[in-house]
Structures are given as C-alpha cells and as structure tokens.
CSV table of C-alpha atoms and ligand atoms in Angstrom, one decimal:
chain,number,residue,atom,x,y,z
A,1229,MET,CA,-35.8,19.8,-15.5
A,1230,ALA,CA,-36.2,16.6,-17.6
A,1231,LYS,CA,-39.9,15.4,-17.5
A,1232,THR,CA,-39.1,11.7,-17.3
A,1233,PRO,CA,-36.1,10.4,-15.3
A,1234,LEU,CA,-33.0,9.8,-17.4
A,1235,PHE,CA,-31.1,6.5,-17.7
A,1236,ILE,CA,-27.4,7.2,-18.6
A,1237,ALA,CA,-25.0,4.3,-19.3
A,1238,PHE,CA,-21.2,4.8,-19.1
A,1239,GLU,CA,-19.0,2.8,-21.4
A,1240,GLY,CA,-15.3,2.4,-22.1
A,1241,ILE,CA,-12.5,-0.2,-21.9
A,1242,ASP,CA,-11.1,-1.2,-18.6
A,1243,GLY,CA,-9.1,1.7,-17.0
A,1244,SER,CA,-10.8,4.4,-19.2
A,1245,GLY,CA,-11.9,6.2,-16.2
A,1246,LYS,CA,-15.7,5.5,-16.7
A,1247,SER,CA,-16.2,4.5,-13.0
A,1248,THR,CA,-14.6,7.7,-11.9
A,1249,GLN,CA,-16.8,9.7,-14.3
A,1250,ALA,CA,-20.0,7.8,-13.3
A,1251,LYS,CA,-19.5,8.7,-9.7
A,1252,LEU,CA,-18.7,12.4,-10.4
A,1253,LEU,CA,-21.7,12.7,-12.6
A,1254,ALA,CA,-23.9,11.2,-9.8
A,1255,ALA,CA,-22.4,13.6,-7.2
A,1256,GLN,CA,-23.2,16.5,-9.7
A,1257,PHE,CA,-26.8,15.3,-10.0
A,1258,GLN,CA,-27.0,15.3,-6.1
A,1259,ARG,CA,-25.6,18.8,-5.9
A,1260,GLU,CA,-28.1,20.0,-8.4
A,1261,GLY,CA,-30.9,18.4,-6.3
A,1262,PHE,CA,-31.9,15.6,-8.6
A,1263,PRO,CA,-32.6,12.2,-7.0
A,1264,ILE,CA,-30.3,9.6,-8.3
A,1265,TYR,CA,-29.7,5.8,-8.4
A,1266,GLU,CA,-26.0,4.7,-9.1
A,1267,THR,CA,-25.5,1.2,-10.3
A,1268,PHE,CA,-23.1,-1.0,-12.3
A,1269,GLU,CA,-22.6,-4.2,-14.2
A,1270,PRO,CA,-21.6,-6.9,-13.4
A,1271,THR,CA,-24.1,-6.4,-10.6
A,1272,LYS,CA,-24.0,-7.5,-6.9
A,1273,SER,CA,-26.6,-10.3,-7.6
A,1274,ASP,CA,-25.9,-14.0,-7.4
A,1275,ILE,CA,-25.3,-14.1,-11.3
A,1276,GLY,CA,-23.0,-11.1,-11.0
A,1277,THR,CA,-21.0,-12.8,-8.2
A,1278,ILE,CA,-20.4,-15.9,-10.5
A,1279,ILE,CA,-19.3,-13.5,-13.2
A,1280,ARG,CA,-16.8,-11.8,-10.8
A,1281,HIS,CA,-15.4,-15.1,-9.8
A,1282,ILE,CA,-14.8,-16.0,-13.5
A,1283,LEU,CA,-13.1,-12.6,-14.2
A,1284,GLN,CA,-10.9,-13.1,-11.2
A,1285,GLY,CA,-9.8,-16.5,-12.5
A,1286,LYS,CA,-11.5,-18.3,-9.5
A,1287,ARG,CA,-13.6,-20.4,-11.8
A,1288,GLN,CA,-13.7,-21.2,-15.5
A,1289,ALA,CA,-16.3,-20.9,-18.1
A,1290,ASP,CA,-16.6,-20.9,-21.9
A,1291,GLU,CA,-16.8,-17.4,-23.6
A,1292,ARG,CA,-20.3,-18.2,-24.8
A,1293,THR,CA,-21.4,-19.0,-21.2
A,1294,ILE,CA,-19.8,-15.8,-19.9
A,1295,ALA,CA,-21.7,-13.8,-22.6
A,1296,ALA,CA,-24.9,-15.5,-21.6
A,1297,LEU,CA,-24.3,-14.9,-17.8
A,1298,PHE,CA,-23.8,-11.2,-18.6
A,1299,ALA,CA,-27.1,-11.1,-20.6
A,1300,ALA,CA,-29.0,-12.8,-17.7
A,1301,ASP,CA,-27.3,-10.5,-15.1
A,1302,ARG,CA,-28.5,-7.5,-17.2
A,1303,LEU,CA,-32.0,-8.6,-17.4
A,1304,ASP,CA,-32.3,-9.0,-13.7
A,1305,HIS,CA,-30.6,-5.6,-13.4
A,1306,ILE,CA,-33.3,-4.1,-15.5
A,1307,LEU,CA,-36.3,-6.1,-14.4
A,1308,ASN,CA,-35.9,-7.1,-10.8
A,1309,ALA,CA,-39.1,-6.2,-9.1
A,1310,ASP,CA,-37.4,-4.9,-5.9
A,1311,ASN,CA,-34.5,-2.9,-7.0
A,1312,GLY,CA,-34.3,-3.2,-10.9
A,1313,ILE,CA,-33.6,-0.1,-13.0
A,1314,LEU,CA,-37.1,0.1,-14.3
A,1315,LYS,CA,-38.4,0.2,-10.7
A,1316,GLN,CA,-36.0,3.0,-9.9
A,1317,LEU,CA,-37.1,5.0,-12.9
A,1318,GLU,CA,-40.7,4.4,-12.1
A,1319,LEU,CA,-40.0,5.8,-8.5
A,1320,GLY,CA,-38.7,9.0,-10.3
A,1321,LEU,CA,-34.9,8.6,-9.8
A,1322,HIS,CA,-32.4,9.3,-12.5
A,1323,VAL,CA,-30.3,6.2,-13.0
A,1324,ILE,CA,-26.6,6.1,-13.9
A,1325,SER,CA,-25.1,2.7,-14.7
A,1326,ASP,CA,-21.3,1.9,-15.0
A,1327,ARG,CA,-21.5,-0.4,-18.0
A,1328,TYR,CA,-24.6,-1.7,-19.8
A,1329,TYR,CA,-25.2,-3.7,-23.1
A,1330,PHE,CA,-22.6,-2.1,-25.3
A,1331,SER,CA,-20.0,-3.7,-23.0
A,1332,SER,CA,-21.4,-7.1,-24.1
A,1333,TYR,CA,-21.4,-6.0,-27.7
A,1334,ALA,CA,-17.7,-4.9,-27.3
A,1335,TYR,CA,-16.1,-7.6,-25.1
A,1336,HIS,CA,-17.9,-10.7,-26.2
A,1337,SER,CA,-17.6,-10.1,-30.0
A,1338,VAL,CA,-13.8,-10.7,-29.6
A,1339,HIS,CA,-14.9,-14.4,-29.3
A,1340,MET,CA,-18.1,-14.6,-31.4
A,1341,ASP,CA,-20.3,-12.8,-33.8
A,1342,MET,CA,-21.4,-9.5,-32.8
A,1343,ASP,CA,-24.8,-10.1,-34.2
A,1344,TRP,CA,-25.2,-13.0,-31.9
A,1345,VAL,CA,-24.3,-10.9,-28.9
A,1346,ILE,CA,-26.8,-8.1,-30.0
A,1347,GLN,CA,-29.5,-10.8,-30.4
A,1348,THR,CA,-28.8,-12.2,-27.1
A,1349,ASN,CA,-29.3,-8.9,-25.4
A,1350,ALA,CA,-32.4,-8.0,-27.5
A,1351,GLN,CA,-34.8,-8.4,-24.5
A,1352,SER,CA,-32.7,-5.9,-22.6
A,1353,ALA,CA,-32.5,-3.3,-25.5
A,1354,ASN,CA,-36.3,-3.7,-26.1
A,1355,SER,CA,-37.0,-3.2,-22.5
A,1356,LEU,CA,-34.7,-0.2,-21.7
A,1357,ARG,CA,-32.6,1.8,-24.1
A,1358,PRO,CA,-30.4,4.5,-22.4
A,1359,HIS,CA,-31.3,8.1,-23.1
A,1360,ALA,CA,-27.6,8.4,-23.6
A,1361,THR,CA,-24.6,6.1,-23.6
A,1362,ILE,CA,-21.5,8.1,-22.6
A,1363,TYR,CA,-18.4,6.5,-24.1
A,1364,ILE,CA,-15.2,7.4,-22.5
A,1365,ASP,CA,-12.5,7.0,-25.2
A,1366,VAL,CA,-8.9,6.3,-24.0
A,1367,HIS,CA,-5.9,4.8,-25.6
A,1368,PRO,CA,-5.5,1.2,-24.5
A,1369,GLN,CA,-1.9,1.7,-23.7
A,1370,THR,CA,-2.8,4.5,-21.3
A,1371,CYS,CA,-5.5,2.3,-19.7
A,1372,MET,CA,-3.1,-0.5,-19.1
A,1373,GLU,CA,-0.8,1.8,-17.4
A,1374,ARG,CA,-3.6,3.2,-15.2
A,1375,ILE,CA,-4.6,-0.4,-14.3
A,1376,ARG,CA,-1.1,-1.4,-13.5
A,1377,GLN,CA,-0.5,1.8,-11.4
A,1378,ASN,CA,-3.6,1.4,-9.3
A,1379,ARG,CA,-4.0,-2.4,-8.9
A,1380,ASP,CA,-2.0,-5.4,-7.8
A,1381,SER,CA,-3.7,-7.9,-10.1
A,1382,THR,CA,-5.5,-7.8,-13.5
A,1383,GLU,CA,-8.8,-9.5,-14.6
A,1384,LEU,CA,-9.6,-11.8,-17.4
A,1385,TYR,CA,-9.9,-9.2,-20.2
A,1386,GLU,CA,-7.2,-6.8,-19.1
A,1387,THR,CA,-4.5,-7.2,-21.7
A,1388,LEU,CA,-3.3,-4.7,-24.1
A,1389,ASP,CA,-4.1,-7.0,-27.1
A,1390,ASN,CA,-7.6,-7.5,-25.8
A,1391,LEU,CA,-8.4,-3.9,-24.9
A,1392,ASN,CA,-7.3,-3.0,-28.5
A,1393,ARG,CA,-9.8,-5.5,-29.9
A,1394,VAL,CA,-12.6,-4.4,-27.6
A,1395,ARG,CA,-12.0,-0.7,-28.5
A,1396,ASP,CA,-12.4,-1.6,-32.2
A,1397,ASN,CA,-15.5,-3.5,-31.4
A,1398,TYR,CA,-17.1,-0.5,-29.6
A,1399,GLU,CA,-16.5,1.5,-32.7
A,1400,GLN,CA,-18.2,-1.2,-34.9
A,1401,ALA,CA,-21.1,-1.6,-32.5
A,1402,PHE,CA,-21.7,2.3,-32.5
A,1403,LEU,CA,-21.7,2.3,-36.2
A,1404,THR,CA,-24.1,-0.7,-36.5
A,1405,LEU,CA,-26.6,0.9,-34.1
A,1406,GLU,CA,-26.1,4.6,-35.0
A,1407,ASN,CA,-29.8,4.9,-36.0
A,1408,VAL,CA,-31.2,3.5,-32.7
A,1409,GLU,CA,-28.7,4.6,-30.0
A,1410,ASN,CA,-27.6,8.0,-28.5
A,1411,VAL,CA,-24.0,7.7,-28.1
A,1412,ILE,CA,-22.0,10.7,-26.7
A,1413,ARG,CA,-18.2,10.3,-27.2
A,1414,ILE,CA,-15.8,12.0,-24.8
A,1415,ASP,CA,-12.1,12.1,-25.0
A,1416,GLY,CA,-11.0,10.5,-21.7
A,1417,ASN,CA,-7.2,11.0,-22.4
A,1418,ARG,CA,-7.5,14.3,-20.5
A,1419,SER,CA,-7.5,15.1,-16.8
A,1420,VAL,CA,-10.4,13.8,-14.6
A,1421,GLU,CA,-11.8,17.4,-14.2
A,1422,VAL,CA,-11.7,18.3,-17.9
A,1423,VAL,CA,-13.5,15.0,-18.7
A,1424,ALA,CA,-15.9,15.5,-16.0
A,1425,ALA,CA,-16.8,19.1,-17.3
A,1426,ASP,CA,-17.4,17.7,-20.8
A,1427,VAL,CA,-19.7,15.0,-19.4
A,1428,TRP,CA,-21.7,17.4,-17.3
A,1429,HIS,CA,-22.1,19.7,-20.4
A,1430,ALA,CA,-23.5,16.9,-22.5
A,1431,VAL,CA,-25.9,15.7,-19.7
A,1432,GLN,CA,-27.2,19.2,-19.2
A,1433,ASN,CA,-28.5,19.2,-22.7
A,1434,LEU,CA,-30.4,15.9,-21.9
A,1435,LEU,CA,-32.0,17.6,-18.7
A,1436,LYS,CA,-33.3,20.6,-20.7
B,1514,ADP,P1,-12.7,2.1,-15.2
B,1514,ADP,O1,-13.9,2.1,-14.4
B,1514,ADP,O2,-12.9,2.6,-16.7
B,1514,ADP,O3,-11.9,0.8,-15.1
B,1514,ADP,P2,-11.5,3.9,-13.2
B,1514,ADP,O4,-12.4,5.1,-13.0
B,1514,ADP,O5,-11.6,2.9,-12.2
B,1514,ADP,O6,-11.8,3.3,-14.7
B,1514,ADP,O7,-10.2,4.5,-13.3
B,1514,ADP,C1,-9.0,3.6,-13.4
B,1514,ADP,C2,-7.8,4.3,-12.7
B,1514,ADP,O8,-7.4,5.4,-13.6
B,1514,ADP,C3,-8.2,4.7,-11.3
B,1514,ADP,O9,-7.0,4.7,-10.4
B,1514,ADP,C4,-8.4,6.2,-11.6
B,1514,ADP,O10,-8.1,7.1,-10.3
B,1514,ADP,C5,-7.5,6.6,-12.7
B,1514,ADP,N1,-8.1,7.6,-13.6
B,1514,ADP,C6,-9.4,7.8,-14.0
B,1514,ADP,N2,-9.6,8.8,-14.7
B,1514,ADP,C7,-8.3,9.3,-15.0
B,1514,ADP,C8,-7.8,10.4,-15.8
B,1514,ADP,N3,-8.6,11.1,-16.6
B,1514,ADP,N4,-6.6,10.6,-15.9
B,1514,ADP,C9,-5.7,9.9,-15.0
B,1514,ADP,N5,-6.1,8.9,-14.2
B,1514,ADP,C10,-7.4,8.5,-14.2
B,1515,TYD,P1,-15.8,-3.4,-14.5
B,1515,TYD,O1,-15.9,-3.9,-13.2
B,1515,TYD,O2,-16.4,-2.3,-15.1
B,1515,TYD,O3,-14.3,-3.4,-14.8
B,1515,TYD,P2,-13.4,-2.0,-15.0
B,1515,TYD,O4,-13.7,-1.1,-13.9
B,1515,TYD,O5,-11.9,-2.5,-14.9
B,1515,TYD,O6,-13.7,-1.5,-16.3
B,1515,TYD,O7,-16.1,-4.7,-15.5
B,1515,TYD,C1,-15.5,-6.0,-15.4
B,1515,TYD,C2,-15.2,-6.7,-16.6
B,1515,TYD,O8,-16.5,-7.1,-17.2
B,1515,TYD,C3,-14.6,-5.7,-17.7
B,1515,TYD,O9,-13.4,-6.4,-18.2
B,1515,TYD,C4,-15.6,-5.7,-18.8
B,1515,TYD,C5,-16.3,-6.9,-18.7
B,1515,TYD,N1,-17.8,-7.0,-19.2
B,1515,TYD,C6,-18.0,-7.9,-20.2
B,1515,TYD,O10,-17.2,-8.6,-20.7
B,1515,TYD,N2,-19.3,-8.0,-20.7
B,1515,TYD,C7,-20.3,-7.2,-20.1
B,1515,TYD,O11,-21.5,-7.2,-20.6
B,1515,TYD,C8,-20.0,-6.2,-19.0
B,1515,TYD,C9,-21.1,-5.4,-18.4
B,1515,TYD,C10,-18.7,-6.2,-18.6
C-alpha cells in the first residue's frame, strides 16, 4: 500500500470517457478497501456554478475571464479548509479528480498564450501536483459522436474544431512539462472495460 495518499487527475477532451473512468477507478479503490474522495472541476462551489452557467450559455464572459475563473475555482478546490483536496489527503484519503490544471492549459490556450495559462495556475501547481495525470486519448470525431448520442445539448467548447485544437494543446502541454509532470497516456478509443483495465494496471504501480 502507498505510504502517502495518492492524488490522481483524469484528463481528456469532452466525451473522451474520463468521467466514466474516474468513477470506475474510484469503485476499484473501494473494492480494494482504500478510502477515497472523488471530485471534479469545475467544482460545485459558487465559482464553479458561475462557470457552469457560462458553459451552458446562460451568461457571457470573455475567454480571459473564464480562464481566471477556472484558476480561482481550482485554488478553492485545493485549499478550501473544510473540504479542499489538501484537507482530504491530510485525512488519509486517496483523491481522484475529474479534470485539473491540464484542462486549463489545453482549453484556454486555444484563446491565449499557454505560458500565460500555466503562470495563472502556478499557485495550484506549486501547492499540489498530481502523483499521476491519466490522459484518456480519444479521436475528437468519436468524442463528438458520443456527446451527440448521449446528450440533447452541447456546451461552449464542444465542437469538432475546438476539440481538435484542445487535443493538440494537451500534447503541447505534456511536452512542455514532461520534466515535472507524471502523465500516463491511455488509448480511450477502446471499450470501457479494456480502458478501465489499463487504468487500474497503471494505478497499481503507483500503489506499490
Ligand atoms: P467525459 O467525462 O470525458 O466527457 P463520459 O465519461 O461522460 O466522458 O463519457 C461520454 C459518453 O461516452 C457517455 O455517455 C459514456 O457512457 C460514453 N462512453 C464512455 N466511455 C466509452 C467508451 N470507452 N466507449 C464508448 N462509449 C463510452
Ligand atoms: P466537464 O464537466 O468535465 O465536461 P465533460 O464531462 O463534457 O468533459 O468540463 C466542462 C468543460 O469545462 C469542458 O468543456 C472543459 C472545460 N474546462 C476548461 O475549459 N478549463 C478548465 O480548467 C476545466 C477544469 C474545464
């Protein structure tokens, strides 16, 4: 068993199946008897709620404002004294988050310099770097089909053109930060079960 609790972040473009995999990994942890805290971004906080409204088109904001809101939401996600991720780790729980700062690097650098986005999230990266970022890589066309099949409406960033750009940005961010981040890449174009088995195999190595 790992000596210190793990913090694992799932990443991928919309429709990649990362929420499905985050939940399956949490269930696997529970079956193995590991205490676990599941969380996600944008969060349920007041800031996260404003972000959701923007994503759903209920209110408008400049892309720079959106990027800053995500950075603020993330800091509260990490540092909140009652239920923040650092608090959960301190209590001895493993933490799995559906999205973390690589989402900001990938989504907001469609609209601005990636360096700016990385700098804006520096307090988060300095406070808490994931033991592993699990990147579920899926063709954008497949993601769009999954989104259309399973939902009546789409959100702000869910177009094929944008998802192609976001995917390229993930690649660029992984390359830029390869010396400081532990990124585990998983081919998410396969069945849910096969992907989950690969995720669990990778995580078992972290638990050793
Ligand atoms: P994300 O969190 O990346 O947007 P979800 O986990 O919500 O993705 O999955 C998006 C949709 O695709 C859901 O309806 C889900 O059931 C389906 N899905 C997830 N993983 C797969 C997979 N490996 N193959 C086919 N469909 C999948
Ligand atoms: P999410 O609810 O995970 O959407 P999905 O399950 O469809 O992948 O994330 C909502 C949207 O927020 C998604 O389009 C990605 C975007 N996002 C950012 O633009 N920046 C961020 O920092 C984060 C965490 C998410």
